[in-house]
Every structure is written in C-alpha cells, then in structure tokens.
XYZ file of C-alpha atoms in Angstrom:
706
model
C 0.128 -0.193 -0.024
C 1.593 3.372 -1.041
C 1.433 6.278 1.371
C -1.270 8.123 -0.185
C -3.457 5.049 0.040
C -2.626 4.553 3.631
C -3.140 8.217 4.360
C -6.769 8.113 2.609
C -7.750 4.848 4.561
C -6.409 6.278 7.747
C -8.485 9.616 7.156
C -11.846 7.398 6.271
C -11.086 5.712 9.685
C -10.715 8.871 11.541
C -13.857 10.483 9.918
C -15.998 7.580 11.393
C -13.999 8.078 14.663
C -14.986 11.823 14.877
C -18.820 11.042 14.209
C -18.777 8.331 16.979
C -16.825 10.017 19.730
C -18.756 13.286 19.212
C -21.840 11.200 19.771
C -20.212 9.897 22.915
C -19.073 13.013 24.051
C -22.437 14.431 23.849
C -24.185 11.803 25.766
C -21.671 11.793 28.314
C -22.400 15.443 29.035
C -25.967 14.845 29.071
C -25.562 11.957 31.264
C -23.518 14.249 33.724
C -26.120 16.640 33.771
C -28.815 14.241 34.800
C -26.932 12.612 37.101
C -28.119 12.920 40.870
C -25.057 12.168 43.134
C -21.823 13.959 42.716
C -20.010 10.608 42.781
C -21.569 9.531 39.842
C -21.115 12.859 37.920
C -17.310 12.628 39.002
C -17.166 9.293 37.413
C -18.864 10.367 34.204
C -16.541 13.134 34.148
C -13.253 10.726 34.292
C -14.926 8.497 31.401
C -15.379 11.842 29.398
C -11.853 13.132 29.635
C -10.662 9.689 28.354
C -13.014 9.913 25.518
C -11.554 13.493 24.604
C -8.157 12.355 25.007
C -8.500 9.414 22.740
C -9.941 11.802 19.918
C -7.342 14.209 20.712
C -4.419 11.804 19.797
C -6.207 10.498 16.713
C -6.797 14.165 15.648
C -2.931 14.607 16.123
C -1.843 12.045 14.263
C -3.897 12.820 11.150
C -2.806 16.691 11.815
C -6.547 17.643 11.779
C -5.342 20.785 13.663
C -9.070 22.288 14.534
C -10.507 19.139 15.994
C -7.222 18.517 18.056
C -7.155 22.115 19.301
C -10.861 21.855 20.681
C -9.974 18.519 22.097
C -7.050 19.939 23.859
C -9.086 22.604 25.602
C -11.954 20.468 26.573
C -9.301 18.192 28.145
C -7.990 21.141 30.133
C -11.298 21.848 31.706
C -11.959 18.225 32.232
C -8.354 17.663 33.789
C -8.815 20.585 36.316
C -12.363 19.157 37.509
C -11.130 15.641 37.742
C -7.856 16.519 39.546
C -9.728 18.795 41.892
C -12.708 16.428 42.272
C -15.310 19.245 40.964
C -18.313 18.807 39.703
C -19.025 20.692 36.111
C -21.422 23.405 36.582
C -24.471 24.122 33.720
C -22.449 26.685 32.191
C -19.080 24.387 31.731
C -21.475 21.714 30.671
C -23.225 24.178 27.978
C -19.699 25.227 26.732
C -18.782 21.736 26.369
C -21.876 20.942 24.609
C -20.779 23.599 21.933
C -17.460 22.076 21.658
C -18.969 18.693 20.952
C -21.305 20.467 18.416
C -18.171 22.009 16.695
C -16.610 18.462 16.543
C -19.561 17.131 14.800
C -19.315 20.085 12.269
C -15.668 18.793 11.469
C -17.222 15.458 11.271
C -19.722 16.634 8.354
C -16.742 18.209 6.564
C -14.795 15.031 6.681
C -17.576 12.984 5.189
C -17.860 15.318 2.355
C -13.965 15.318 1.568
C -12.962 18.388 3.075
C -10.343 18.793 5.914
C -11.318 20.933 8.639
C -9.070 24.276 8.653
C -6.786 24.857 11.676
C -9.128 27.749 12.549
C -12.058 25.533 12.773
C -13.976 26.257 15.799
C -12.009 29.164 16.854
C -14.847 30.919 18.571
C -15.257 28.006 20.920
C -11.704 27.673 21.647
C -11.600 30.944 22.985
C -14.292 30.430 25.290
C -12.761 27.038 26.351
C -9.600 29.102 27.108
C -11.263 31.819 29.151
C -13.017 29.040 31.129
C -9.467 27.422 31.858
C -8.134 30.928 32.600
C -10.897 31.320 35.240
C -10.667 28.176 36.734
C -13.204 24.857 36.768
C -14.294 25.521 40.085
C -17.993 27.159 39.377
C -21.006 27.335 41.429
C -21.280 23.918 41.991
C -18.669 23.915 44.491
C -16.387 21.304 45.415
C -17.111 17.822 46.470
C -15.118 15.769 49.163
C -12.061 14.152 47.298
C -12.218 10.444 46.514
C -9.905 7.877 45.119
C -9.961 7.445 41.721
C -12.274 4.672 40.566
C -12.376 2.427 37.598
C -14.900 3.215 35.255
C -18.078 1.123 35.262
C -19.033 1.409 31.671
C -16.066 -0.051 29.427
C -14.470 2.677 27.263
C -13.771 1.760 23.529
C -10.068 1.541 23.192
C -9.890 0.667 19.628
C -11.627 -1.386 16.645
C -10.401 -4.940 17.775
C -13.306 -5.775 20.150
C -14.899 -8.393 17.871
C -16.798 -5.670 15.398
C -15.873 -4.598 12.157
C -17.321 -1.708 9.796
C -19.323 -2.762 6.611
C -20.269 -0.170 4.186
C -24.020 0.274 3.656
C -23.691 0.125 -0.039
C -21.948 -3.677 0.548
C -24.610 -4.717 2.829
C -27.357 -3.655 0.216
C -25.715 -5.528 -2.506
C -25.323 -8.596 -0.215
C -29.183 -8.321 0.696
C -29.992 -8.420 -2.815
C -27.758 -11.136 -3.915
C -29.498 -13.325 -1.383
C -32.687 -12.373 -2.334
C -31.876 -13.292 -6.058
C -30.457 -16.795 -4.628
C -33.830 -17.503 -3.001
C -35.683 -16.738 -6.167
C -33.364 -19.378 -8.136
C -34.916 -22.245 -5.720
C -38.268 -21.912 -7.708
C -36.297 -22.118 -10.940
C -34.569 -25.484 -9.742
C -37.920 -26.991 -8.445
C -39.580 -26.298 -11.879
C -36.427 -27.817 -13.491
C -36.733 -30.886 -10.982
C -40.188 -31.229 -12.172
C -39.564 -31.259 -15.878
C -37.074 -34.005 -15.208
C -39.543 -36.051 -13.748
C -41.954 -35.511 -16.189
C -39.548 -36.327 -19.038
C -38.677 -39.638 -17.100
C -42.579 -40.751 -17.181
C -42.538 -39.806 -20.704
C -39.228 -41.959 -21.267
C -40.934 -45.071 -19.484
C -43.739 -44.784 -22.028
C -41.411 -45.592 -24.983
C -40.755 -48.922 -23.601
C -44.054 -50.009 -24.843
C -43.348 -48.855 -28.441
C -41.139 -52.227 -29.507
C -37.713 -53.938 -28.722
C -35.708 -51.274 -30.263
C -36.529 -48.350 -28.506
C -36.861 -50.116 -25.247
C -33.122 -50.209 -24.494
C -32.707 -46.457 -25.323
C -35.804 -45.505 -23.043
C -34.420 -47.456 -20.095
C -31.012 -45.501 -20.466
C -32.956 -42.143 -20.779
C -34.973 -43.269 -17.879
C -32.173 -44.232 -15.792
C -30.475 -40.847 -16.716
C -33.252 -38.609 -15.715
C -33.936 -40.713 -12.556
C -30.148 -39.660 -11.611
C -30.891 -36.239 -12.914
C -34.201 -35.578 -10.815
C -32.408 -36.885 -7.703
C -29.305 -34.813 -7.956
C -31.736 -31.520 -8.661
C -33.610 -32.262 -5.640
C -30.645 -32.602 -3.473
C -28.950 -29.748 -4.952
C -32.533 -27.650 -4.422
C -32.335 -28.497 -0.847
C -28.688 -27.656 -0.308
C -29.113 -24.612 -1.931
C -32.287 -23.637 -0.263
C -30.417 -24.162 3.162
C -27.476 -22.018 1.843
C -29.876 -19.361 0.587
C -31.788 -19.071 3.764
C -28.652 -18.944 6.005
C -27.191 -16.353 3.728
C -30.401 -14.218 4.118
C -30.306 -14.519 7.916
C -26.942 -13.520 8.182
C -27.188 -10.574 6.020
C -30.312 -9.454 7.575
C -28.730 -9.722 11.050
C -25.734 -8.132 9.823
C -28.057 -5.186 8.455
C -29.901 -4.755 11.877
C -29.090 -1.893 14.571
C -30.720 -1.604 18.009
C -33.633 0.994 17.819
C -31.645 3.193 20.397
C -29.386 4.212 17.647
C -32.217 6.197 15.971
C -33.121 8.006 19.281
C -29.298 9.147 19.519
C -29.035 13.187 19.929
C -32.832 13.189 20.913
C -32.189 13.902 24.448
C -30.128 16.786 23.459
C -32.909 18.224 21.626
C -35.421 17.739 24.379
C -32.930 19.547 26.692
C -32.006 22.296 24.183
C -35.557 22.877 23.408
C -36.926 22.897 26.704
C -34.195 25.339 27.848
C -34.926 27.806 25.009
C -38.679 27.784 25.718
C -38.302 27.798 29.611
C -39.734 24.506 30.021
C -38.189 21.536 32.157
C -38.478 18.044 30.026
C -36.705 14.635 29.957
C -36.841 11.835 27.588
C -37.484 8.220 28.193
C -36.870 5.468 25.764
C -38.406 2.016 26.048
C -37.596 -1.119 23.634
C -34.018 0.460 22.593
C -32.790 -2.913 22.539
C -34.880 -3.980 19.527
C -33.167 -4.885 16.642
C -34.469 -3.258 13.273
C -33.314 -2.929 9.860
C -30.651 -0.290 9.054
C -32.730 1.232 6.451
C -35.672 1.844 8.667
C -33.606 3.018 11.424
C -31.956 5.664 9.189
C -35.482 6.788 7.792
C -36.780 7.036 11.408
C -34.301 9.419 12.565
C -35.649 12.558 11.039
C -39.013 11.659 11.873
C -38.498 11.117 15.668
C -36.543 14.623 15.590
C -39.929 16.248 14.205
C -42.082 14.654 16.640
C -39.761 15.013 19.695
C -39.730 18.829 18.926
C -43.450 18.992 18.332
C -43.961 17.445 21.814
C -41.727 19.772 23.741
C -42.909 23.034 21.800
C -46.466 22.099 21.556
C -47.195 19.730 24.573
C -44.953 20.169 27.260
C -46.508 22.857 29.606
C -44.186 25.839 31.649
C -43.274 24.323 35.079
C -46.081 27.111 36.245
C -48.598 25.726 34.341
C -47.863 21.913 35.159
C -47.814 22.978 38.888
C -51.320 24.281 38.539
C -52.402 21.196 36.667
C -51.102 19.067 39.334
C -48.330 17.637 37.524
C -44.553 17.273 38.015
C -42.609 20.364 36.800
C -40.597 18.390 34.522
C -42.437 16.987 31.706
C -41.865 13.621 29.969
C -41.470 12.630 26.560
C -41.534 8.892 25.830
C -40.473 6.917 23.022
C -41.530 3.387 22.958
C -40.693 0.796 20.340
C -42.381 -2.719 20.032
C -42.722 -5.554 17.683
C -46.218 -6.447 16.546
C -46.321 -9.581 14.328
C -44.286 -8.535 11.276
C -44.556 -4.859 11.978
C -42.803 -2.411 14.210
C -44.856 0.121 16.205
C -42.938 3.419 17.517
C -45.168 5.683 19.760
C -43.848 8.950 20.751
C -45.869 10.422 23.408
C -45.760 13.460 25.892
C -47.752 14.228 29.155
C -48.436 17.663 28.267
C -51.565 19.291 27.298
C -52.490 17.246 24.391
C -53.689 18.582 20.889
C -56.038 21.733 20.928
C -58.954 20.291 18.739
C -60.797 23.456 18.727
C -57.766 25.583 17.267
C -57.021 22.595 14.968
C -60.624 22.712 13.747
C -60.332 26.310 13.225
C -56.743 25.930 11.308
C -58.485 23.031 9.102
C -61.560 25.143 8.529
C -63.924 22.409 9.779
C -66.407 22.012 12.774
C -66.728 19.204 15.131
C -69.710 17.193 14.943
C -68.882 13.825 16.949
C -66.267 11.478 18.172
C -65.549 10.120 14.829
C -65.100 13.650 13.111
C -62.707 14.426 16.046
C -60.721 11.272 15.289
C -60.535 12.311 11.474
C -59.744 15.965 12.191
C -56.947 14.985 14.440
C -55.663 13.149 11.281
C -55.268 16.699 9.630
C -52.414 17.544 11.573
C -50.440 15.698 9.173
C -51.476 18.067 6.170
C -49.022 20.872 5.254
C -49.638 24.142 6.783
C -52.042 22.818 9.558
C -50.568 23.792 12.966
C -52.143 24.017 16.497
C -49.634 26.869 17.474
C -51.181 30.043 18.063
C -47.936 31.852 16.850
C -45.026 31.349 14.792
C -41.780 31.120 16.354
C -38.247 29.709 15.453
C -39.511 26.368 17.038
C -42.758 25.600 15.664
C -46.020 27.156 14.068
C -45.395 26.795 10.397
C -47.463 23.342 10.018
C -44.828 21.565 8.222
C -42.882 19.116 10.707
C -45.626 16.563 10.636
C -46.246 16.874 6.982
C -42.702 15.547 6.888
C -43.328 13.141 9.439
C -46.068 11.456 7.357
C -44.166 11.678 4.024
C -40.765 9.997 5.468
C -43.107 7.338 7.054
C -44.912 6.419 3.954
C -41.594 6.346 1.995
C -40.609 3.765 4.570
C -44.073 1.932 3.462
C -45.504 2.642 7.102
C -48.370 4.733 8.405
C -48.653 7.476 10.954
C -51.547 7.909 13.400
C -52.264 10.529 16.050
C -54.484 10.473 19.118
C -55.180 12.043 22.439
C -53.915 10.537 25.715
C -56.511 9.880 28.501
C -54.358 11.502 31.088
C -53.358 14.214 29.076
C -50.954 14.705 26.075
C -50.706 13.575 22.686
C -49.499 10.337 21.009
C -48.219 9.755 17.539
C -48.187 5.978 16.775
C -45.625 5.096 13.699
C -46.326 1.552 12.217
C -43.596 0.330 10.078
C -42.393 -2.868 7.987
C -39.244 -4.918 9.967
C -37.561 -4.680 6.532
C -37.491 -2.806 3.284
C -36.239 -5.816 1.186
C -37.974 -8.959 0.975
C -41.672 -8.430 1.596
C -44.466 -11.127 1.755
C -46.932 -9.479 -0.660
C -50.243 -10.170 -2.238
C -50.466 -9.969 -6.025
C -53.810 -8.457 -7.542
C -54.705 -7.545 -10.927
C -56.251 -4.461 -12.484
C -56.793 -4.898 -16.254
C -53.904 -6.451 -17.820
C -51.585 -5.092 -15.062
C -49.985 -7.104 -11.831
C -49.916 -5.020 -8.657
C -48.585 -5.992 -5.058
C -50.056 -5.224 -1.763
C -47.902 -5.807 1.464
C -49.533 -8.466 3.273
C -48.792 -6.789 6.435
C -51.641 -4.421 5.772
C -54.110 -6.826 4.572
C -56.921 -7.553 6.774
C -58.811 -10.176 4.638
C -60.087 -10.870 1.000
C -63.471 -11.067 0.039
C -66.224 -10.859 -2.835
C -68.866 -8.065 -3.057
C -71.918 -7.999 -4.857
C -73.975 -5.232 -6.374
C -76.335 -5.388 -3.411
C -73.488 -4.599 -1.237
C -72.897 -1.028 -2.097
C -74.704 1.843 -0.485
C -74.424 5.457 0.272
C -73.825 6.998 3.663
C -73.866 10.652 4.708
C -72.924 11.393 0.888
C -70.032 8.733 0.526
C -69.882 5.369 -1.429
C -69.443 2.640 1.010
C -69.546 -1.226 1.377
C -71.973 -3.059 3.377
C -69.921 -5.677 4.971
C -70.985 -8.204 7.975
C -68.445 -6.249 10.106
C -69.921 -2.698 9.319
C -69.492 -0.115 6.590
C -66.338 0.784 5.077
C -65.274 3.179 2.228
C -63.868 1.584 -1.093
C -61.619 2.415 -4.000
C -61.775 0.818 -7.432
C -58.058 -0.098 -8.049
C -58.586 -0.007 -11.771
C -60.356 3.396 -11.826
C -58.060 4.893 -9.282
C -55.014 3.894 -11.384
C -56.891 4.937 -14.779
C -56.373 1.663 -16.442
C -59.045 -0.588 -18.364
C -60.975 -2.909 -15.964
C -60.592 -6.673 -16.677
C -64.155 -7.177 -15.489
C -66.431 -8.622 -18.150
C -69.801 -8.395 -16.268
C -71.211 -6.064 -13.660
C -73.604 -8.846 -12.288
C -70.759 -11.096 -10.810
C -69.224 -10.834 -7.144
C -65.948 -8.590 -7.320
C -62.767 -9.566 -5.458
C -62.205 -6.841 -2.642
C -58.944 -6.626 -0.454
C -59.659 -5.258 2.900
C -56.827 -2.852 4.327
C -56.021 -1.737 7.706
C -55.535 1.827 7.528
C -54.989 4.596 10.228
C -58.816 5.790 9.638
C -60.371 2.179 9.681
C -60.400 -0.520 7.536
C -60.844 0.218 3.405
C -61.940 -1.946 0.708
C -59.795 -2.116 -2.473
C -61.904 -3.797 -5.703
C -59.519 -5.379 -7.881
C -60.077 -7.531 -11.186
C -58.527 -10.549 -9.408
C -56.129 -11.835 -6.570
C -53.324 -13.872 -8.413
C -51.910 -15.069 -5.184
C -49.428 -14.549 -2.014
C -45.591 -14.730 -2.478
C -42.340 -13.204 -1.177
C -40.515 -10.955 -3.247
C -37.467 -8.591 -3.388
C -38.590 -4.834 -3.347
C -36.527 -2.565 -5.311
C -36.588 1.251 -5.061
C -38.011 3.054 -7.874
C -35.746 5.428 -8.252
C -35.522 9.367 -8.158
C -37.677 9.571 -11.331
C -40.598 7.969 -9.745
C -39.932 9.112 -5.899
C -42.620 11.604 -5.867
C -45.212 9.357 -7.318
C -47.261 8.543 -4.296
C -49.229 5.715 -5.332
C -46.240 3.257 -5.613
C -43.864 2.247 -2.837
C -41.568 0.055 -4.831
C -40.986 -2.289 -7.658
C -40.695 -6.178 -7.780
C -39.723 -8.584 -10.341
C -42.053 -11.566 -10.774
C -40.855 -15.106 -11.709
C -41.985 -14.678 -15.459
C -40.081 -10.931 -15.681
C -42.882 -8.830 -15.184
C -42.755 -5.765 -13.047
C -45.290 -5.580 -10.163
C -45.504 -2.005 -8.621
C -46.017 -2.245 -4.796
C -49.329 -0.153 -3.930
C -49.048 2.536 -1.216
C -51.489 1.649 1.320
C -51.810 5.019 2.810
C -52.595 6.697 -0.554
C -55.283 3.738 -1.206
C -57.059 4.577 1.896
C -56.908 8.241 1.239
C -58.526 7.710 -2.078
C -61.401 5.592 -0.590
C -62.115 8.380 2.002
C -62.518 11.105 -0.697
C -64.628 9.323 -2.861
C -67.968 10.780 -3.260
C -71.288 9.751 -4.802
C -73.634 12.024 -6.709
C -76.526 9.892 -7.483
C -76.170 7.056 -5.188
C -73.470 4.206 -4.743
C -73.349 1.686 -7.072
C -71.076 -1.376 -8.251
C -68.383 0.012 -10.301
C -68.924 -0.485 -14.105
C -66.326 -2.007 -16.181
C -65.272 -0.391 -19.444
C -67.493 -2.067 -22.243
C -65.533 -4.579 -24.169
C -66.192 -6.204 -27.366
C -67.557 -9.552 -26.728
C -65.649 -12.723 -27.393
C -66.862 -15.901 -29.177
C -65.876 -19.103 -27.508
C -66.373 -22.533 -29.019
C -67.220 -25.097 -26.465
C -66.612 -28.600 -27.388
C -67.461 -31.687 -25.156
C -69.464 -35.015 -26.015
C -71.609 -34.522 -22.844
C -74.375 -32.291 -23.285
C -74.604 -31.454 -19.584
C -71.067 -30.369 -19.442
C -71.585 -28.160 -22.639
C -74.877 -26.331 -21.286
C -73.107 -25.698 -17.920
C -69.995 -23.964 -19.450
C -72.317 -22.028 -21.748
C -74.370 -20.649 -19.097
C -71.126 -19.719 -17.049
C -69.530 -18.108 -20.063
C -72.732 -16.387 -21.346
C -73.018 -15.185 -17.831
C -69.700 -13.447 -17.896
C -70.605 -12.005 -21.319
C -69.084 -14.257 -23.873
C -70.885 -15.419 -27.276
C -70.903 -19.064 -26.946
C -70.978 -22.029 -29.808
C -70.995 -25.787 -28.976
C -69.709 -28.723 -30.606
C -70.077 -32.282 -29.397
C -66.495 -33.518 -30.592
C -63.395 -32.380 -32.148
C -64.281 -33.082 -35.543
C -67.288 -30.934 -35.526
C -65.536 -28.314 -33.668
C -62.692 -28.361 -36.340
C -65.172 -27.937 -38.996
C -67.127 -25.007 -37.379
C -63.760 -23.190 -36.710
C -63.016 -23.371 -40.419
C -66.470 -22.006 -41.388
C -67.187 -19.577 -38.476
C -64.145 -18.883 -36.438
C -63.980 -18.463 -32.889
C -61.628 -16.344 -30.485
C -61.354 -18.944 -27.954
C -61.841 -22.933 -27.791
C -62.740 -24.762 -24.495
C -62.577 -28.538 -25.116
C -62.962 -31.646 -23.358
C -60.113 -34.365 -24.037
C -61.855 -37.716 -24.222
C -64.327 -37.225 -27.353
C -64.963 -39.486 -30.341
C -63.790 -38.671 -34.027
C -61.139 -36.210 -32.676
C -59.987 -35.828 -29.147
C -59.004 -32.614 -27.380
C -55.247 -33.379 -27.727
C -55.474 -33.843 -31.450
C -57.957 -30.751 -31.814
C -55.407 -28.646 -30.096
C -52.604 -29.873 -32.371
C -54.581 -29.011 -35.167
C -55.034 -25.577 -34.235
C -51.698 -25.114 -33.757
C -50.519 -26.327 -37.047
C -53.071 -24.244 -38.658
C -51.868 -20.740 -39.791
C -55.101 -19.267 -39.409
C -55.688 -20.309 -35.635
C -52.378 -20.856 -34.394
C -52.770 -18.027 -31.862
C -56.281 -19.157 -30.765
C -56.383 -19.701 -27.146
C -57.322 -23.166 -26.064
C -58.379 -24.442 -22.508
C -58.728 -28.103 -22.107
C -61.236 -29.095 -19.227
C -61.045 -33.081 -18.712
C -61.735 -35.673 -16.246
C -58.144 -37.121 -16.737
C -56.042 -36.866 -13.562
C -52.574 -38.109 -14.682
C -49.949 -35.918 -14.738
C -48.553 -37.331 -18.101
C -52.022 -36.397 -19.370
C -51.579 -32.596 -18.362
C -48.088 -32.487 -19.565
C -49.014 -33.893 -23.299
C -51.979 -31.326 -23.613
C -49.537 -28.225 -22.633
C -47.134 -29.934 -25.077
C -49.814 -29.739 -27.662
C -50.281 -26.157 -27.308
C -53.213 -25.779 -24.861
C -52.898 -22.503 -22.707
C -54.522 -23.938 -19.721
C -55.247 -27.453 -18.274
C -58.057 -27.803 -15.971
C -59.691 -30.944 -14.211
C -63.234 -31.496 -14.081
C -63.138 -32.785 -10.411
C -61.645 -29.480 -9.324
C -63.957 -27.205 -11.427
C -64.875 -23.989 -9.922
C -66.721 -21.343 -12.103
C -64.665 -18.188 -10.768
C -61.326 -19.937 -11.273
C -62.499 -20.950 -14.693
C -63.384 -17.541 -15.768
C -60.204 -16.224 -14.278
C -58.440 -18.583 -16.293
C -60.433 -17.450 -19.402
C -59.285 -13.815 -19.020
C -55.638 -14.727 -18.226
C -55.416 -16.706 -21.523
C -56.275 -13.945 -23.945
C-alpha cells in the first residue's frame, strides 16, 4: 500500500471515529447533567476525559488541527475538574456541548471530503480558553475528594473488540444477492419437475417395441439420477440461501436506540430555549431493526420530539397548576407486533388543541368520529395547533414531513389524545424494506402487489353490497360499513371485469382511519418478493412504494396503502352508490367442445353470464369444421371425445396458420400428470380438471389466457 493510499484509509477511519466520539461526548455530557449524585457525576467526568483524550490523539496523528485544538482545551477543563474532584456546573456543560457541536461540524466536513481548517471552531476554543483561565470551580462547589475509580462502563480503546465496519452499499448488495439466490430456488424446482415428467415420458417408450426399449431405459435411468441430483441440490441451495439471507439481515440490523441518538439533546435544548423542563424516556431501545428503517426514522423522531416539547409540554408554572410534576416527560417506545414495528412518541403535556385545529383546518366538530378524523389533519401541510410562529414551531410543516417520511418507508402514521393528558403519535413500519410478503392483485392487464402486513382479509362483494352513507360511497359488510376504491379506476387502467352482475374481489386493508376495501379484478396469490426502489424519477409518485420482479420477468409495482386509504375516503357519490362498471369491451366468441350435453350446457351458461358469445360442438371433428366455417376467439375443449379428441384438436389448431394463436383451454376428467403434460405440449394455454372445477377460477383462467 502506497503512502497516499494509507493516508486515505487512515482519514476514512478517522472520519468515522470523529462521528462516533462526538456522539459519545454529547451523551456523556447529558448524562453528567442528569446524574443525581456527585460521585456519579465525577465518575462520568473521568470517563469523558478519556474519550476526549483519545480523540485528541487521533486528530493529532492525522494533523486535523482544528479538532485537535478543541479536544485539547476540553481536556484542560476536564482535567482541572477531575484532579480537583469538582463537579462541572451548568455553564461549563453548555460550553462543552458547544465544543461537541463543533466537533460534529468537523465530522460532516470530513464526510464530504473536506479537511477542517486549523481555525475550525475558533470561537469555541476562545471560550474554552477563557474558562480554563478562570478555573473550573464554578457554582457547583467542591465535593469531597475521593480515590480514582475504575469506570463502570467499558471504554472503547480500539476497533479490535470483535466488531468490524461494513459499508451500507455492500450490505445492500449482499441483501439483493441473497434475495436473488432465494428466487433461484423456484427455478430449480421447476427444472426438477420437468425432469420427473420427462422420465415418465421415457418410460412410455418401452411399450413402442424392442428397439427403443433399451434407449428408453437409459433415458429413464439418466433422468432419474438427474431428478435425484436436482432435488438434493435444491435442498442444499435452499439451506445455504436461507442461512445467507438470515446472516445478511442480521448484519443490517441495529438496536432501535441508535435512531434515538441526539434526541435527549434536542429535548434539553428546546426546553431550555422555551423556559420549560423536560426529559426523554426510551423503551424498547434494545429491539434490533433494519438499518434502512433506522436511518429513515431519525428525521421523523426529531420532528415528533420537537413537536412534543414545543406544543405539548407546558411551562413549570402551568404544570404545577395542573397538578403535574414540573418536569415534563417525552416517551419513545418501540415494540414488535407480528411482522411490523410500532413506534409511539408520547408526551404528558396539554394534548392537541382540537378547537384550534378545527379552526386551522376550516372544519367544525360534529362528534367523536369527526374528532378522530380531524386529528389526522395535523399531518397536512400548513396545519398547526400553535397560535404563533416561532423559531421552534408554528409553521405546520413538521408533521407533514413525518407522514411523508413514514410513507416512504411503507408505513403509516396515526395520532391520538392520551386520556391522562398529552398526545401520542404511533408510527407503524415494516421490519425490513427488502424481502416482503405480498399479495398479487390484477387491475386490467396489469399486476400490482400489496404488503400482506396491511391486508386484513380478502372477500367478494356483490351489487347489493354497495350503498351510500352521508354522501359517501360505502360497502355494507358483516363487520360494518367501510369506504372503498376501485383500483382500476383509481389507476386509470382498463378494467378486466366483463360483467357487473358477478361478484368482485375486494382486498380489505388496515388503515389509520379504519379498514378500507380495494376492488380488484382478481387476486393472483401470495408470495415473497424482493422490493427494489423506484429511483429518483418516480420517487414522488405517491401511489407506488417500490417495484418487484415476478418469476416470469414482469414488473409489479407495490401499492402505497396510505394513498389507497385516502383515495377511498375521498370518493363521493352524486347519484347513489353503485357497483363500479367496467369499461365496455367487445364480446368474445368461445367455442365449447364436449361430448357431454350437460357439460356443454353448464360451461355455456357460465360463459354467457360472464359476457361471452358461445358456440358448441359435440366432438373435435365437428369443432374443427365450425372453426373453419365460422371462426372463434377461444376454444374450451374436453379431451376424451369421439372422432377427434382434445389433444388432436389442439394440435390441429396450432398447425393451422389461421388459428395458431387462438387460445385453447382443456377441461377434462383425466387426473394423470402425463396427460396434463401432453395437453400443454400439444399447445393448450391451460389444463383444468373437472373434479376440481370452480366457475370463478375457470373465468379467471379464461381472462388470463386471452
């Protein structure tokens, strides 16, 4: 390694060191201020002296003179206090906090590649020098000298403590690779099934004469070995991929308390600036969460804590009159609920002023439900409960930022009043932003996904379920009325529903304002997929949260549940609620082929009810002649028929230049796997068994094969 490379690597390490040490210094100063006993304060001061001394040495090694000078004069003040067994007073602590801020500023310069000048933090250094000149014995007075004690909290002396630094980009790359590795499992599974089917086909060659029998036996033996190997390899790869995925996810996690760093300083400084007294309490700090969630939470937590101190916590006089302790409390509590995390930021102050909020939002209260809806308006830009605009609050933008940030993390934000006084904001977030369990839904020809953590249930609704309540379109359900939104209509795509008389699938979502229903054309299934960011060009398209690649290569966009809920709440009816009508489409002609009159009639009724025109034939030969004379858009055929069976009819259709692209669906009583393979190899688009026949699934198949 050349000297320039070595210097560059050392500087990168020092940049990380500055950020960590500055945070440690700030936390230590706040701990000294909050400590009750003088002995505890003195112990913390000794520990802080070691931290400052270590940072000073590292800054000197790299010749970052500005940081070195700040640490030197901080060390002077702390040395005087430690040697004389003095407790630092409030003024000294404020001065040292200003010095910690200057070190953090230097760290930010280093992060963007700039070396702080030797004069960095000059004004702070001058103040530190003045404090040293006047001595460190302030109003706190002296405490009884005591022997030096060993710090009870381990002090980090290097980076050889079993941990290592890994760049966030590398962790992200590892996570995406592990997700792709998991997706290959489905591919190998399909190959295994194909090999097994080929082995069954080779087995049938034995009955075709003596010559191909030996060849068929060899093929069958080889395919048997291949299938066995593929199954074994699939299990091994699944095990390895799962282990890799677990390790990468664990490497990406950090304790929730990391997201709360610096918030106690925010509470302290804002309380001092506004003449209040407040403390911060953190619960659930040990919970491990994804680094990307942690990073995205920090800004929102800062806004909520500032809001709690500025709007919620009263002055000591007001709190005394209200029978509360003079010192207010801001609580941040994290908890895991299923596959989601909930973060609650609560204060014990005056709560939200609903009347002032009502005036600010231009609405009047009519009841408890209206109050709950009104409280959610605090997340709108420009809405504030502050009577005046100050440097701390009153502009009505902080909570709007919180909502936007939380939705970017695919979460939701709720607000409520605390019964004992105060306000509470609850943020519900996923545990990870990478692999998600999603529900695939169809709107027209397009596939979309919904995070299953937000899905309450899936149901079917009929025309009689639609109603109007208080000027709003709603669905009447066994659990009560709920607003709804038609996904195809909301996205502006052509609906795939062919007839309004049939039931419509609806996905019921958990939303901040209560459950809402999303009408879709079909529910395709549930699976785990890798979520990828949409990129800067689509970052502001609020309807979508991420993109996902399906097994067949198609892209499915992840829908924003909060945006769907708001769309459902906004829908108004002018002439009474009605079942959403699909865009009229041209009627398609289906040729139904079956030697059973009962089956032909049943399938005909189902298709006509769905809006298709239907022609019928009793065998394959008759069907082929009808196709040549009259044509058809689709063919639904049985397999076992006289004259020409379904396999032969399908092969004839595929050989024909005129009908080669005509969809064919085989509906048969044959249960053997090899029959299904034969039908699909003949060119059928789908193969359905009569013993498992379901009208809705059949119509869904018809729609998909077009």
